[in-house]
Amino acid sequence: MPPPKDQRRNIVIVGGGAAGMSCAATLANHPDKFKVTLLESQPVVGGQATSIPIDETKYGASWMNNGVQGGSKIFKHTFNFFHQYGLPPQEVRLQVSFGKGQDGFWTNCFPSNLVQRYSSDIKKFGWFLRVVRWLMPVVGLIPISLMLRLFFFSKDFGDKMVYPLIALFLGTGNQTAHVPSAIVERLFDDPNMKLWDYDSETLLPNLPTMVTFDHLHVFYQRWKDDLIKKGVDIRTRTEVVTVLERSSKGVQLLVRDLSSAHVKEEAYNDIVLCVLADDALRILGKTATRREKFILGGAAFYDDITVTHSDSKYFEEHYETQFQPELCAEPKSQDQKKQIAFSKGEGDSDGFRPMYYTFTYQQDPRLIEMSFNCSNYQHQLKNANAKTDHAYEPVYQTIFLNKKQKHLWTIDKIDESKIIKRNWWHQLGHRWEHYLRVVPGMMFLHGRNNTYFAGSWTLVNMHELACVSGIAAAYHLGADYTKFDDFAEDFFAKYLLLSHGMIYSRQERKRKQAAK
């Protein structure tokens, strides 16, 4: 007798970043329903969430995370995956250093002259956020730069405080002035999205809790190995050249093995494109519909470069890295006196040790460079310095945004002998057009022509969004959502409605009835 025909849907996932891996993991829970193949062009999975090797004798650890550093405590789906593979995130108290000098510097660690100067603007900013929330459909898409002018905020407040703060956490390709007001409001107020709370005295609250990710290379390798054990066919160094055909019969691909350069055609029932929007259009090629070209073509991406280095001289020239009395304003409360004592390193405090930094171009104050002191941020580097009297070299990452603005970059001032690695990234710019054209349009693409899309670019550039988008694509294909947390389920339901046009509670009722 001939073997029974495989009745499972044959799904191909293109891209092995957080979205692709989350999609594969969700589909893999139904080995009786889905045959899953994941194709990744790079040698490893993880996308931008990668790690690089460094010299342990010089820096205190043999690895550091690169591209993705950490996030907020709301990253529930991300944490769930990390915990599954024994690499829980580590909590840190966020310290930032914005700008340079008495007229340009501010921080969330102690009162600065700049914060006191714009105290009225900071208080008014809370009212501004409420107005945007109340009038969301009307004013939500208006760029933040225009809204700040309409509300008569001082130009310097926007240039020196608002824009650097938003740019630092969104990675906007120096498009911060064009970010819609709704996204800014959501990052302060939406419990499912916010990265920080609004503080009426200092704008950013004193030392909020953030998290850093554990060894990303190890995490993604463990995740990959586990999915392979569950039956997922994961092929790295494998490129989808183009989609040859999409029809009711399925999807036909031209696939290249980058190790052997061998090219072949492969057929699947459905395709999930877990790549950037412009890459998705390139892969779809001649099969891309007019609708797909319009919606996906609305996502704007910018080429940024991250330089990992140990040039302390460069860092101290461009950023405020230590507590200095002249940077501190006169304290107006007991809390501010305590903040100053903390920043000085009094008592058990380690003192002012910022993790995030921004540098503003004098030629155009809306544009910035940004950096991390990874030795103050990543736990393995912090722990190495805490456990020994040996002075390890600090490890920095400086990000230069938007290659088209490279004439402004200070990249040439970094000592070449101190550079550890350079990485180019293709990053989403969260322009207002994105939220007018791309975000609301995605629900009209998913499922058509046997094609689905996933990635943080479908909403906002966060690792958590990438994970949720991958799970949502799998859910749309017929996989179950496994509830593990009320907050996480609520976030998933909101994303499913926004990006897929599916009401989660209604879908769950239908599935329960079908199961009966």
PDB file of C-alpha atoms in Angstrom, residues 36-228:
ATOM      1  CA  VAL A  36       7.125  23.808   9.357  1.00  0.00           C
ATOM      2  CA  THR A  37      10.223  24.936   7.472  1.00  0.00           C
ATOM      3  CA  LEU A  38      12.231  28.006   8.510  1.00  0.00           C
ATOM      4  CA  LEU A  39      14.735  29.532   6.071  1.00  0.00           C
ATOM      5  CA  GLU A  40      17.368  32.012   7.300  1.00  0.00           C
ATOM      6  CA  SER A  41      20.024  33.587   5.093  1.00  0.00           C
ATOM      7  CA  GLN A  42      22.501  34.220   7.951  1.00  0.00           C
ATOM      8  CA  PRO A  43      24.669  31.529   9.585  1.00  0.00           C
ATOM      9  CA  VAL A  44      22.729  31.867  12.861  1.00  0.00           C
ATOM     10  CA  VAL A  45      19.159  32.635  13.861  1.00  0.00           C
ATOM     11  CA  GLY A  46      18.274  35.679  15.944  1.00  0.00           C
ATOM     12  CA  GLY A  47      18.123  38.440  13.353  1.00  0.00           C
ATOM     13  CA  GLN A  48      19.363  41.633  14.991  1.00  0.00           C
ATOM     14  CA  ALA A  49      19.365  39.958  18.412  1.00  0.00           C
ATOM     15  CA  THR A  50      22.902  38.610  18.245  1.00  0.00           C
ATOM     16  CA  SER A  51      26.044  38.341  20.372  1.00  0.00           C
ATOM     17  CA  ILE A  52      29.673  38.916  19.452  1.00  0.00           C
ATOM     18  CA  PRO A  53      32.835  37.423  20.994  1.00  0.00           C
ATOM     19  CA  ILE A  54      35.185  39.784  22.864  1.00  0.00           C
ATOM     20  CA  ASP A  55      38.511  39.399  24.682  1.00  0.00           C
ATOM     21  CA  GLU A  56      37.718  38.284  28.228  1.00  0.00           C
ATOM     22  CA  THR A  57      41.127  39.274  29.551  1.00  0.00           C
ATOM     23  CA  LYS A  58      40.637  42.872  28.365  1.00  0.00           C
ATOM     24  CA  TYR A  59      36.917  43.411  28.964  1.00  0.00           C
ATOM     25  CA  GLY A  60      35.946  40.925  31.699  1.00  0.00           C
ATOM     26  CA  ALA A  61      33.668  38.664  29.623  1.00  0.00           C
ATOM     27  CA  SER A  62      33.999  36.548  26.503  1.00  0.00           C
ATOM     28  CA  TRP A  63      30.794  37.839  24.866  1.00  0.00           C
ATOM     29  CA  MET A  64      28.459  40.806  24.638  1.00  0.00           C
ATOM     30  CA  ASN A  65      25.047  41.311  23.086  1.00  0.00           C
ATOM     31  CA  ASN A  66      24.944  43.277  19.876  1.00  0.00           C
ATOM     32  CA  GLY A  67      22.042  44.973  18.099  1.00  0.00           C
ATOM     33  CA  VAL A  68      19.501  44.303  20.856  1.00  0.00           C
ATOM     34  CA  GLN A  69      20.431  45.126  24.439  1.00  0.00           C
ATOM     35  CA  GLY A  70      17.283  44.789  26.511  1.00  0.00           C
ATOM     36  CA  GLY A  71      13.915  46.361  27.089  1.00  0.00           C
ATOM     37  CA  SER A  72      11.065  47.016  29.455  1.00  0.00           C
ATOM     38  CA  LYS A  73       9.455  44.835  32.111  1.00  0.00           C
ATOM     39  CA  ILE A  74       6.366  44.563  29.876  1.00  0.00           C
ATOM     40  CA  PHE A  75       8.149  42.224  27.428  1.00  0.00           C
ATOM     41  CA  LYS A  76       6.162  39.239  28.706  1.00  0.00           C
ATOM     42  CA  HIS A  77       6.332  36.985  25.618  1.00  0.00           C
ATOM     43  CA  THR A  78      10.055  37.637  25.256  1.00  0.00           C
ATOM     44  CA  PHE A  79      10.649  36.761  28.911  1.00  0.00           C
ATOM     45  CA  ASN A  80       8.535  33.623  28.570  1.00  0.00           C
ATOM     46  CA  PHE A  81      10.795  32.333  25.813  1.00  0.00           C
ATOM     47  CA  PHE A  82      13.948  33.306  27.722  1.00  0.00           C
ATOM     48  CA  HIS A  83      12.756  31.482  30.841  1.00  0.00           C
ATOM     49  CA  GLN A  84      11.939  28.359  28.808  1.00  0.00           C
ATOM     50  CA  TYR A  85      15.593  28.089  27.834  1.00  0.00           C
ATOM     51  CA  GLY A  86      17.136  28.921  31.202  1.00  0.00           C
ATOM     52  CA  LEU A  87      18.327  32.438  30.405  1.00  0.00           C
ATOM     53  CA  PRO A  88      16.108  34.869  32.339  1.00  0.00           C
ATOM     54  CA  PRO A  89      16.625  38.596  31.729  1.00  0.00           C
ATOM     55  CA  GLN A  90      18.482  40.621  34.358  1.00  0.00           C
ATOM     56  CA  GLU A  91      16.994  43.738  35.969  1.00  0.00           C
ATOM     57  CA  VAL A  92      18.923  47.019  35.966  1.00  0.00           C
ATOM     58  CA  ARG A  93      18.136  50.549  37.163  1.00  0.00           C
ATOM     59  CA  LEU A  94      18.152  52.778  34.140  1.00  0.00           C
ATOM     60  CA  GLN A  95      20.581  55.713  34.106  1.00  0.00           C
ATOM     61  CA  VAL A  96      20.764  58.040  31.118  1.00  0.00           C
ATOM     62  CA  SER A  97      22.999  60.925  30.106  1.00  0.00           C
ATOM     63  CA  PHE A  98      21.576  63.275  27.474  1.00  0.00           C
ATOM     64  CA  GLY A  99      23.620  66.028  25.884  1.00  0.00           C
ATOM     65  CA  LYS A 100      26.844  67.742  26.889  1.00  0.00           C
ATOM     66  CA  GLY A 101      27.726  70.689  29.139  1.00  0.00           C
ATOM     67  CA  GLN A 102      25.622  72.787  31.517  1.00  0.00           C
ATOM     68  CA  ASP A 103      23.410  74.119  28.723  1.00  0.00           C
ATOM     69  CA  GLY A 104      22.762  70.783  27.039  1.00  0.00           C
ATOM     70  CA  PHE A 105      22.956  68.028  29.673  1.00  0.00           C
ATOM     71  CA  TRP A 106      20.203  66.342  31.621  1.00  0.00           C
ATOM     72  CA  THR A 107      19.734  62.996  33.324  1.00  0.00           C
ATOM     73  CA  ASN A 108      17.179  61.020  35.296  1.00  0.00           C
ATOM     74  CA  CYS A 109      19.670  60.521  38.142  1.00  0.00           C
ATOM     75  CA  PHE A 110      19.933  63.981  39.691  1.00  0.00           C
ATOM     76  CA  PRO A 111      18.484  67.485  39.131  1.00  0.00           C
ATOM     77  CA  SER A 112      20.174  69.331  36.284  1.00  0.00           C
ATOM     78  CA  ASN A 113      20.097  72.952  35.202  1.00  0.00           C
ATOM     79  CA  LEU A 114      18.326  72.003  31.973  1.00  0.00           C
ATOM     80  CA  VAL A 115      15.504  70.207  33.792  1.00  0.00           C
ATOM     81  CA  GLN A 116      14.964  73.183  36.086  1.00  0.00           C
ATOM     82  CA  ARG A 117      15.050  75.616  33.164  1.00  0.00           C
ATOM     83  CA  TYR A 118      12.273  73.725  31.354  1.00  0.00           C
ATOM     84  CA  SER A 119      10.262  72.744  34.435  1.00  0.00           C
ATOM     85  CA  SER A 120       7.165  74.533  33.106  1.00  0.00           C
ATOM     86  CA  ASP A 121       7.443  72.728  29.754  1.00  0.00           C
ATOM     87  CA  ILE A 122       7.881  69.399  31.552  1.00  0.00           C
ATOM     88  CA  LYS A 123       4.711  69.987  33.608  1.00  0.00           C
ATOM     89  CA  LYS A 124       2.815  71.070  30.478  1.00  0.00           C
ATOM     90  CA  PHE A 125       3.994  67.911  28.694  1.00  0.00           C
ATOM     91  CA  GLY A 126       1.752  65.834  30.972  1.00  0.00           C
ATOM     92  CA  TRP A 127      -1.234  67.907  29.871  1.00  0.00           C
ATOM     93  CA  PHE A 128      -0.086  67.501  26.259  1.00  0.00           C
ATOM     94  CA  LEU A 129      -0.105  63.693  26.633  1.00  0.00           C
ATOM     95  CA  ARG A 130      -3.646  63.779  28.029  1.00  0.00           C
ATOM     96  CA  VAL A 131      -4.903  65.925  25.141  1.00  0.00           C
ATOM     97  CA  VAL A 132      -3.354  63.559  22.594  1.00  0.00           C
ATOM     98  CA  ARG A 133      -5.000  60.602  24.345  1.00  0.00           C
ATOM     99  CA  TRP A 134      -8.413  62.322  24.432  1.00  0.00           C
ATOM    100  CA  LEU A 135      -8.223  63.399  20.785  1.00  0.00           C
ATOM    101  CA  MET A 136      -6.338  60.340  19.504  1.00  0.00           C
ATOM    102  CA  PRO A 137      -8.194  59.788  16.192  1.00  0.00           C
ATOM    103  CA  VAL A 138      -7.940  63.474  15.323  1.00  0.00           C
ATOM    104  CA  VAL A 139      -4.404  64.432  16.366  1.00  0.00           C
ATOM    105  CA  GLY A 140      -2.699  61.058  16.789  1.00  0.00           C
ATOM    106  CA  LEU A 141      -1.063  61.057  13.360  1.00  0.00           C
ATOM    107  CA  ILE A 142       0.229  64.633  13.592  1.00  0.00           C
ATOM    108  CA  PRO A 143       4.064  64.575  13.832  1.00  0.00           C
ATOM    109  CA  ILE A 144       5.435  65.302  17.293  1.00  0.00           C
ATOM    110  CA  SER A 145       7.397  68.315  15.964  1.00  0.00           C
ATOM    111  CA  LEU A 146       4.230  70.013  14.746  1.00  0.00           C
ATOM    112  CA  MET A 147       2.303  69.212  17.926  1.00  0.00           C
ATOM    113  CA  LEU A 148       5.066  70.698  20.088  1.00  0.00           C
ATOM    114  CA  ARG A 149       4.802  73.926  18.088  1.00  0.00           C
ATOM    115  CA  LEU A 150       1.001  73.944  18.291  1.00  0.00           C
ATOM    116  CA  PHE A 151       1.211  73.648  22.078  1.00  0.00           C
ATOM    117  CA  PHE A 152       3.807  76.426  22.271  1.00  0.00           C
ATOM    118  CA  PHE A 153       6.595  74.354  23.783  1.00  0.00           C
ATOM    119  CA  SER A 154       9.999  76.025  23.602  1.00  0.00           C
ATOM    120  CA  LYS A 155      12.170  74.824  20.716  1.00  0.00           C
ATOM    121  CA  ASP A 156      15.038  73.880  23.021  1.00  0.00           C
ATOM    122  CA  PHE A 157      12.745  71.690  25.137  1.00  0.00           C
ATOM    123  CA  GLY A 158      11.898  69.642  22.054  1.00  0.00           C
ATOM    124  CA  ASP A 159      15.468  69.596  20.720  1.00  0.00           C
ATOM    125  CA  LYS A 160      17.257  68.830  23.990  1.00  0.00           C
ATOM    126  CA  MET A 161      14.749  66.718  25.898  1.00  0.00           C
ATOM    127  CA  VAL A 162      11.844  65.270  23.894  1.00  0.00           C
ATOM    128  CA  TYR A 163      13.576  64.247  20.658  1.00  0.00           C
ATOM    129  CA  PRO A 164      16.629  62.595  22.289  1.00  0.00           C
ATOM    130  CA  LEU A 165      14.413  60.674  24.711  1.00  0.00           C
ATOM    131  CA  ILE A 166      12.159  59.275  21.969  1.00  0.00           C
ATOM    132  CA  ALA A 167      15.045  58.576  19.581  1.00  0.00           C
ATOM    133  CA  LEU A 168      17.026  56.674  22.178  1.00  0.00           C
ATOM    134  CA  PHE A 169      14.319  54.114  22.840  1.00  0.00           C
ATOM    135  CA  LEU A 170      12.757  53.818  19.402  1.00  0.00           C
ATOM    136  CA  GLY A 171      15.829  53.788  17.180  1.00  0.00           C
ATOM    137  CA  THR A 172      14.145  56.060  14.682  1.00  0.00           C
ATOM    138  CA  GLY A 173      16.891  56.597  12.112  1.00  0.00           C
ATOM    139  CA  ASN A 174      16.957  60.274  13.141  1.00  0.00           C
ATOM    140  CA  GLN A 175      13.317  60.631  12.094  1.00  0.00           C
ATOM    141  CA  THR A 176      12.142  61.498  15.600  1.00  0.00           C
ATOM    142  CA  ALA A 177      10.586  64.827  14.630  1.00  0.00           C
ATOM    143  CA  HIS A 178       8.320  62.912  12.217  1.00  0.00           C
ATOM    144  CA  VAL A 179       7.128  60.311  14.758  1.00  0.00           C
ATOM    145  CA  PRO A 180       3.327  60.602  15.215  1.00  0.00           C
ATOM    146  CA  SER A 181       2.128  62.071  18.496  1.00  0.00           C
ATOM    147  CA  ALA A 182       0.085  58.928  19.196  1.00  0.00           C
ATOM    148  CA  ILE A 183       3.215  56.778  19.406  1.00  0.00           C
ATOM    149  CA  VAL A 184       4.840  59.234  21.805  1.00  0.00           C
ATOM    150  CA  GLU A 185       1.722  59.187  23.977  1.00  0.00           C
ATOM    151  CA  ARG A 186       1.533  55.388  23.868  1.00  0.00           C
ATOM    152  CA  LEU A 187       5.168  55.056  24.989  1.00  0.00           C
ATOM    153  CA  PHE A 188       4.300  57.043  28.116  1.00  0.00           C
ATOM    154  CA  ASP A 189       0.734  55.898  28.842  1.00  0.00           C
ATOM    155  CA  ASP A 190      -0.185  52.573  27.224  1.00  0.00           C
ATOM    156  CA  PRO A 191       0.425  49.750  29.745  1.00  0.00           C
ATOM    157  CA  ASN A 192       1.044  47.355  26.841  1.00  0.00           C
ATOM    158  CA  MET A 193       3.659  49.535  25.163  1.00  0.00           C
ATOM    159  CA  LYS A 194       5.122  52.077  27.549  1.00  0.00           C
ATOM    160  CA  LEU A 195       8.847  52.019  28.219  1.00  0.00           C
ATOM    161  CA  TRP A 196       8.770  54.507  31.076  1.00  0.00           C
ATOM    162  CA  ASP A 197       6.386  56.601  33.180  1.00  0.00           C
ATOM    163  CA  TYR A 198       5.963  60.327  32.719  1.00  0.00           C
ATOM    164  CA  ASP A 199       7.409  62.351  35.599  1.00  0.00           C
ATOM    165  CA  SER A 200       6.040  65.872  36.066  1.00  0.00           C
ATOM    166  CA  GLU A 201       9.264  67.078  37.679  1.00  0.00           C
ATOM    167  CA  THR A 202      11.973  65.457  35.544  1.00  0.00           C
ATOM    168  CA  LEU A 203      10.141  64.065  32.449  1.00  0.00           C
ATOM    169  CA  LEU A 204      11.841  60.675  32.857  1.00  0.00           C
ATOM    170  CA  PRO A 205      11.473  59.117  36.323  1.00  0.00           C
ATOM    171  CA  ASN A 206      14.409  58.567  38.627  1.00  0.00           C
ATOM    172  CA  LEU A 207      16.087  55.189  38.029  1.00  0.00           C
ATOM    173  CA  PRO A 208      13.222  53.143  36.504  1.00  0.00           C
ATOM    174  CA  THR A 209      13.681  49.388  36.234  1.00  0.00           C
ATOM    175  CA  MET A 210      14.663  48.009  32.844  1.00  0.00           C
ATOM    176  CA  VAL A 211      15.959  44.575  31.828  1.00  0.00           C
ATOM    177  CA  THR A 212      18.977  43.348  29.927  1.00  0.00           C
ATOM    178  CA  PHE A 213      18.905  40.138  27.939  1.00  0.00           C
ATOM    179  CA  ASP A 214      21.142  37.213  28.720  1.00  0.00           C
ATOM    180  CA  HIS A 215      23.516  35.697  26.151  1.00  0.00           C
ATOM    181  CA  LEU A 216      21.486  36.074  22.951  1.00  0.00           C
ATOM    182  CA  HIS A 217      23.612  33.727  20.843  1.00  0.00           C
ATOM    183  CA  VAL A 218      23.162  30.906  23.370  1.00  0.00           C
ATOM    184  CA  PHE A 219      19.452  31.661  23.776  1.00  0.00           C
ATOM    185  CA  TYR A 220      18.703  31.519  20.058  1.00  0.00           C
ATOM    186  CA  GLN A 221      20.861  28.423  19.594  1.00  0.00           C
ATOM    187  CA  ARG A 222      18.960  26.603  22.355  1.00  0.00           C
ATOM    188  CA  TRP A 223      15.667  27.748  20.861  1.00  0.00           C
ATOM    189  CA  LYS A 224      16.737  26.533  17.428  1.00  0.00           C
ATOM    190  CA  ASP A 225      17.870  23.132  18.760  1.00  0.00           C
ATOM    191  CA  ASP A 226      14.580  22.673  20.613  1.00  0.00           C
ATOM    192  CA  LEU A 227      12.485  23.515  17.547  1.00  0.00           C
ATOM    193  CA  ILE A 228      14.473  21.057  15.445  1.00  0.00           C
TER     194      ILE A 228
END
